[in-house]
Structures are given as structure tokens and as C-alpha cells.
Amino acid sequence: KTQTKLIISHKDISSFRLDDFMLRQELIGTALKLAWIELPSEYQCRGYFSDATFGPESKDAWVCRAFEMGADNGFLTRANSTTRPRDSVTRAEALAIVVQAWNVPLYPENYTMNWLKQQGYADWQTKLLSSLADCRIFNHGVACEDGKDGNIAMGNFRPNAPATRADVFEFMMYTKKMQDEQARICASYFDIFFDGNVETSILTLETLSVQCPNL
């Protein structure tokens, strides 16, 4: 497949509006592209959300399609009757949706308690950050070498701040870099598996099942 273009090229970098806050409808539309989910042009609104229901001739028809298909694919909940499509999305919401859209493995067993509650972190926000095996996704590409580094990165995340377009593009960029690196590592394990002896192959298979669960 050829990845759908997410960002239109501009000669003038200011045209990217990197400092603008990303809207919820913009993020959901982007997440669907990341997940290879197309928005059918003939889609009829089902009325999941009262503030995101538009007719097929409306210039906002894509918003209805995006939010309803996003709900169908688990990017947002249908528990609420409204979805505030033109509100800014928070950094934690943006990270959660990017991670889900790109099917990043999560390890919820790493979460024990919300030790960041006093800093305003909701339980799900601390759990999300704790469950990511690689903090580079949300730490500006910088790896966490030990638990102390990881705690600092999590504490500095600012989950409830509005996400700028630059924030979201950064989450996507480092997620892609992490996945490409993981793919190379998994490929090297496959080489060992096929070229090694029986004992080595068994050990390699065990490693693959843990470190490359999506293969």
C-alpha cells in the first residue's frame, strides 16, 4: 500500500500552522488515515452525535463520517451524545488516539497506581504513559534509560494541555520511527530463527512472541 498523504506540502513553513491547536475533528480524520480507514463518499449519517450530524451536501459532511467511523473503530466512545468536533484536543487524547490508530503495543501491567494524580493526571492518562514500552513517542524522541528518566518524562508530559499541530505530528513521527526500528529488530530475530540450530530457534521464537507480538 501507499500511505495516504497526511500533510499537504507547503513551501512556506508557516502555512503548516504548527502552533495552532488541533481540533478534535482534525485529529479523528488524521487517525482514520493512519489506520488505513477510508471515508466513503456515499456515507449516510446515523446520528451518533447530535453536534456532528450533517447532511451529505454539507461542507462538514466529512465530520459526521469521521466521528461515526471513528466510534465504530474504537477511537472514541458512543457513551456521550455529543463529541465537540471543533474543540481543541488535549495532548493525552491525541497521544491515545495516535497510539491506537497505529496499533502500538501497550503493556497495562506496567501500571500500578496513579502516582501523578496530584499533578492533575487522570488515572487513564498515567496508565497510558506507563503502558508504552518506549517513551520516545511522547518524550520528544529521547529514550528513557531507567525508571527515573521514565518518571521525569511522564511528569513533564502536560496531558491536559491543548495539543498543537506540532505536538500531534511529533507523536506520529516518533511512533513511526519506533515502529520502523522495531520492525528491523524483529527481522533480525527471524534471520536468527531460520539460520540457527534447534535450541537457538526455540529461544528466538520465545523472544519473537514477546517482543514482536504483532507479527
Short mmCIF file of C-alpha atoms in Angstrom, two decimals:
data_model
loop_
_atom_site.label_atom_id
_atom_site.label_comp_id
_atom_site.label_asym_id
_atom_site.label_seq_id
_atom_site.Cartn_x
_atom_site.Cartn_y
_atom_site.Cartn_z
CA LYS A 1 0.00 0.00 0.00
CA THR A 2 0.93 3.62 -0.43
CA GLN A 3 0.26 5.69 2.67
CA THR A 4 -2.44 8.30 2.20
CA LYS A 5 -0.89 11.77 2.29
CA LEU A 6 -1.46 13.19 5.77
CA ILE A 7 0.14 16.59 5.31
CA ILE A 8 -0.04 18.77 2.22
CA SER A 9 3.36 20.16 1.20
CA HIS A 10 3.92 23.90 1.63
CA LYS A 11 6.94 25.96 0.61
CA ASP A 12 6.25 28.40 3.41
CA ILE A 13 6.59 26.55 6.73
CA SER A 14 4.19 28.99 8.39
CA SER A 15 1.43 27.50 6.22
CA PHE A 16 1.57 24.34 8.34
CA ARG A 17 0.26 26.37 11.31
CA LEU A 18 2.29 24.23 13.68
CA ASP A 19 1.43 26.34 16.69
CA ASP A 20 -2.32 26.10 16.11
CA PHE A 21 -4.24 23.83 18.43
CA MET A 22 -5.52 20.70 16.72
CA LEU A 23 -9.28 20.28 16.62
CA ARG A 24 -10.95 17.05 17.64
CA GLN A 25 -12.38 16.60 14.14
CA GLU A 26 -8.95 17.12 12.59
CA LEU A 27 -7.39 14.50 14.86
CA ILE A 28 -10.09 11.90 14.20
CA GLY A 29 -9.76 12.42 10.45
CA THR A 30 -5.99 12.01 10.70
CA ALA A 31 -6.30 8.90 12.88
CA LEU A 32 -8.55 7.20 10.33
CA LYS A 33 -5.91 7.79 7.65
CA LEU A 34 -3.20 6.39 9.93
CA ALA A 35 -5.32 3.27 10.40
CA TRP A 36 -5.99 2.94 6.62
CA ILE A 37 -9.71 3.52 7.12
CA GLU A 38 -11.29 5.33 4.18
CA LEU A 39 -14.27 7.66 4.45
CA PRO A 40 -16.85 6.53 1.87
CA SER A 41 -18.29 9.44 -0.10
CA GLU A 42 -21.79 7.91 -0.04
CA TYR A 43 -21.86 7.55 3.74
CA GLN A 44 -25.17 8.45 5.40
CA CYS A 45 -25.03 9.94 8.89
CA ARG A 46 -26.53 7.67 11.53
CA GLY A 47 -26.87 10.39 14.15
CA TYR A 48 -24.46 9.03 16.74
CA PHE A 49 -23.62 12.56 17.93
CA SER A 50 -26.03 15.49 17.91
CA ASP A 51 -23.26 18.05 17.27
CA ALA A 52 -21.65 16.06 14.45
CA THR A 53 -24.64 15.26 12.28
CA PHE A 54 -24.64 16.79 8.81
CA GLY A 55 -26.33 16.05 5.52
CA PRO A 56 -24.40 14.66 2.54
CA GLU A 57 -24.37 18.07 0.82
CA SER A 58 -22.91 19.91 3.80
CA LYS A 59 -19.28 21.06 3.69
CA ASP A 60 -18.98 19.36 7.10
CA ALA A 61 -20.31 16.01 5.89
CA TRP A 62 -16.85 14.51 6.34
CA VAL A 63 -17.01 15.36 10.05
CA CYS A 64 -20.05 13.15 10.52
CA ARG A 65 -18.39 10.30 8.63
CA ALA A 66 -15.13 10.71 10.54
CA PHE A 67 -16.65 10.70 14.01
CA GLU A 68 -19.08 7.88 13.39
CA MET A 69 -16.46 5.68 11.75
CA GLY A 70 -14.04 6.67 14.49
CA ALA A 71 -16.58 5.48 17.06
CA ASP A 72 -17.15 2.24 15.12
CA ASN A 73 -13.40 1.59 15.20
CA GLY A 74 -12.96 2.40 18.90
CA PHE A 75 -11.20 5.77 18.60
CA LEU A 76 -13.89 7.44 20.68
CA THR A 77 -16.82 6.36 22.79
CA ARG A 78 -20.52 6.50 21.96
CA ALA A 79 -21.35 6.85 25.65
CA ASN A 80 -21.83 10.59 25.13
CA SER A 81 -24.40 12.11 22.79
CA THR A 82 -22.05 14.95 21.82
CA THR A 83 -18.42 14.95 20.73
CA ARG A 84 -17.43 18.64 20.44
CA PRO A 85 -15.80 18.34 16.99
CA ARG A 86 -14.42 21.89 16.89
CA ASP A 87 -12.95 21.87 20.39
CA SER A 88 -9.21 21.52 20.84
CA VAL A 89 -7.96 18.07 21.71
CA THR A 90 -5.67 17.55 24.70
CA ARG A 91 -2.17 16.14 24.45
CA ALA A 92 -3.21 12.96 26.26
CA GLU A 93 -6.24 12.45 23.99
CA ALA A 94 -4.08 13.00 20.92
CA LEU A 95 -1.41 10.56 22.07
CA ALA A 96 -4.01 7.90 22.94
CA ILE A 97 -5.65 8.10 19.51
CA VAL A 98 -2.35 8.11 17.57
CA VAL A 99 -1.19 5.06 19.53
CA GLN A 100 -4.47 3.25 18.90
CA ALA A 101 -4.63 4.18 15.22
CA TRP A 102 -1.14 2.80 14.65
CA ASN A 103 -1.77 -0.27 16.77
CA VAL A 104 1.14 0.37 19.15
CA PRO A 105 1.50 -2.46 21.71
CA LEU A 106 0.54 -1.44 25.23
CA TYR A 107 1.60 -3.13 28.46
CA PRO A 108 -1.05 -2.18 31.05
CA GLU A 109 0.57 -4.47 33.58
CA ASN A 110 3.25 -1.77 33.97
CA TYR A 111 0.63 0.48 35.61
CA THR A 112 0.24 0.06 39.35
CA MET A 113 -1.17 3.35 40.64
CA ASN A 114 -1.77 6.95 39.61
CA TRP A 115 1.27 8.45 41.27
CA LEU A 116 0.77 11.61 39.17
CA LYS A 117 -2.72 12.32 40.49
CA GLN A 118 -1.53 15.34 42.50
CA GLN A 119 -0.28 16.87 39.24
CA GLY A 120 -3.75 16.62 37.70
CA TYR A 121 -3.27 13.39 35.74
CA ALA A 122 -6.38 11.23 35.37
CA ASP A 123 -5.95 7.51 36.01
CA TRP A 124 -6.23 6.68 32.29
CA GLN A 125 -3.55 9.25 31.42
CA THR A 126 -0.96 7.83 33.81
CA LYS A 127 -1.90 4.32 32.71
CA LEU A 128 -1.43 5.24 29.04
CA LEU A 129 2.05 6.65 29.61
CA SER A 130 3.05 3.75 31.87
CA SER A 131 1.82 1.20 29.33
CA LEU A 132 4.01 2.44 26.47
CA ALA A 133 7.18 0.40 26.23
CA ASP A 134 9.08 3.20 24.51
CA CYS A 135 8.80 6.70 25.99
CA ARG A 136 10.35 8.30 22.90
CA ILE A 137 6.85 8.59 21.43
CA PHE A 138 5.88 11.24 23.99
CA ASN A 139 9.34 12.40 25.11
CA HIS A 140 10.49 14.28 22.00
CA GLY A 141 12.34 11.23 20.69
CA VAL A 142 14.54 10.92 23.79
CA ALA A 143 14.78 7.41 25.25
CA CYS A 144 14.24 6.73 28.96
CA GLU A 145 17.31 4.81 30.09
CA ASP A 146 15.92 3.88 33.50
CA GLY A 147 12.89 4.27 35.74
CA LYS A 148 13.97 7.71 36.90
CA ASP A 149 14.15 9.01 33.33
CA GLY A 150 10.76 7.48 32.62
CA ASN A 151 9.19 9.14 35.65
CA ILE A 152 10.60 12.53 34.64
CA ALA A 153 9.30 12.14 31.08
CA MET A 154 5.84 11.19 32.34
CA GLY A 155 5.77 14.03 34.86
CA ASN A 156 6.68 16.56 32.17
CA PHE A 157 4.09 15.40 29.65
CA ARG A 158 1.34 18.01 30.36
CA PRO A 159 -1.57 15.67 29.49
CA ASN A 160 -4.34 18.24 29.85
CA ALA A 161 -2.71 20.99 27.77
CA PRO A 162 -4.24 21.59 24.33
CA ALA A 163 -2.30 19.70 21.65
CA THR A 164 -0.77 21.80 18.91
CA ARG A 165 -0.47 20.51 15.39
CA ALA A 166 3.28 20.24 16.07
CA ASP A 167 2.60 18.04 19.12
CA VAL A 168 0.49 15.61 17.13
CA PHE A 169 2.90 15.49 14.19
CA GLU A 170 5.69 14.77 16.67
CA PHE A 171 3.74 11.90 18.25
CA MET A 172 3.19 10.44 14.78
CA MET A 173 6.81 10.92 13.70
CA TYR A 174 8.32 9.18 16.71
CA THR A 175 5.72 6.43 16.65
CA LYS A 176 6.67 5.70 13.04
CA LYS A 177 10.40 5.78 13.87
CA MET A 178 9.85 3.40 16.78
CA GLN A 179 7.83 1.01 14.66
CA ASP A 180 10.42 1.03 11.86
CA GLU A 181 13.16 0.30 14.37
CA GLN A 182 11.14 -2.49 15.96
CA ALA A 183 10.48 -4.00 12.52
CA ARG A 184 14.23 -4.11 11.83
CA ILE A 185 14.85 -5.78 15.19
CA CYS A 186 12.12 -8.35 14.56
CA ALA A 187 13.50 -9.06 11.08
CA SER A 188 16.91 -9.77 12.60
CA TYR A 189 15.29 -12.27 15.00
CA PHE A 190 13.69 -14.01 12.05
CA ASP A 191 17.12 -14.34 10.41
CA ILE A 192 18.47 -15.98 13.57
CA PHE A 193 15.41 -18.24 13.79
CA PHE A 194 15.89 -19.63 10.28
CA ASP A 195 19.69 -19.79 10.38
CA GLY A 196 20.22 -21.13 13.90
CA ASN A 197 20.16 -24.60 15.38
CA VAL A 198 17.11 -26.07 17.10
CA GLU A 199 17.88 -24.69 20.56
CA THR A 200 18.65 -21.23 19.21
CA SER A 201 15.48 -21.29 17.11
CA ILE A 202 13.35 -22.15 20.15
CA LEU A 203 14.85 -19.30 22.19
CA THR A 204 14.42 -16.91 19.28
CA LEU A 205 10.78 -17.95 18.85
CA GLU A 206 10.15 -17.18 22.52
CA THR A 207 11.77 -13.77 22.07
CA LEU A 208 9.67 -13.07 18.98
CA SER A 209 6.45 -13.89 20.82
CA VAL A 210 7.29 -11.32 23.50
CA GLN A 211 8.96 -8.52 21.54
CA CYS A 212 7.17 -8.85 18.23
CA PRO A 213 3.57 -9.72 19.23
CA ASN A 214 2.01 -8.11 16.15
CA LEU A 215 3.90 -10.28 13.65
#
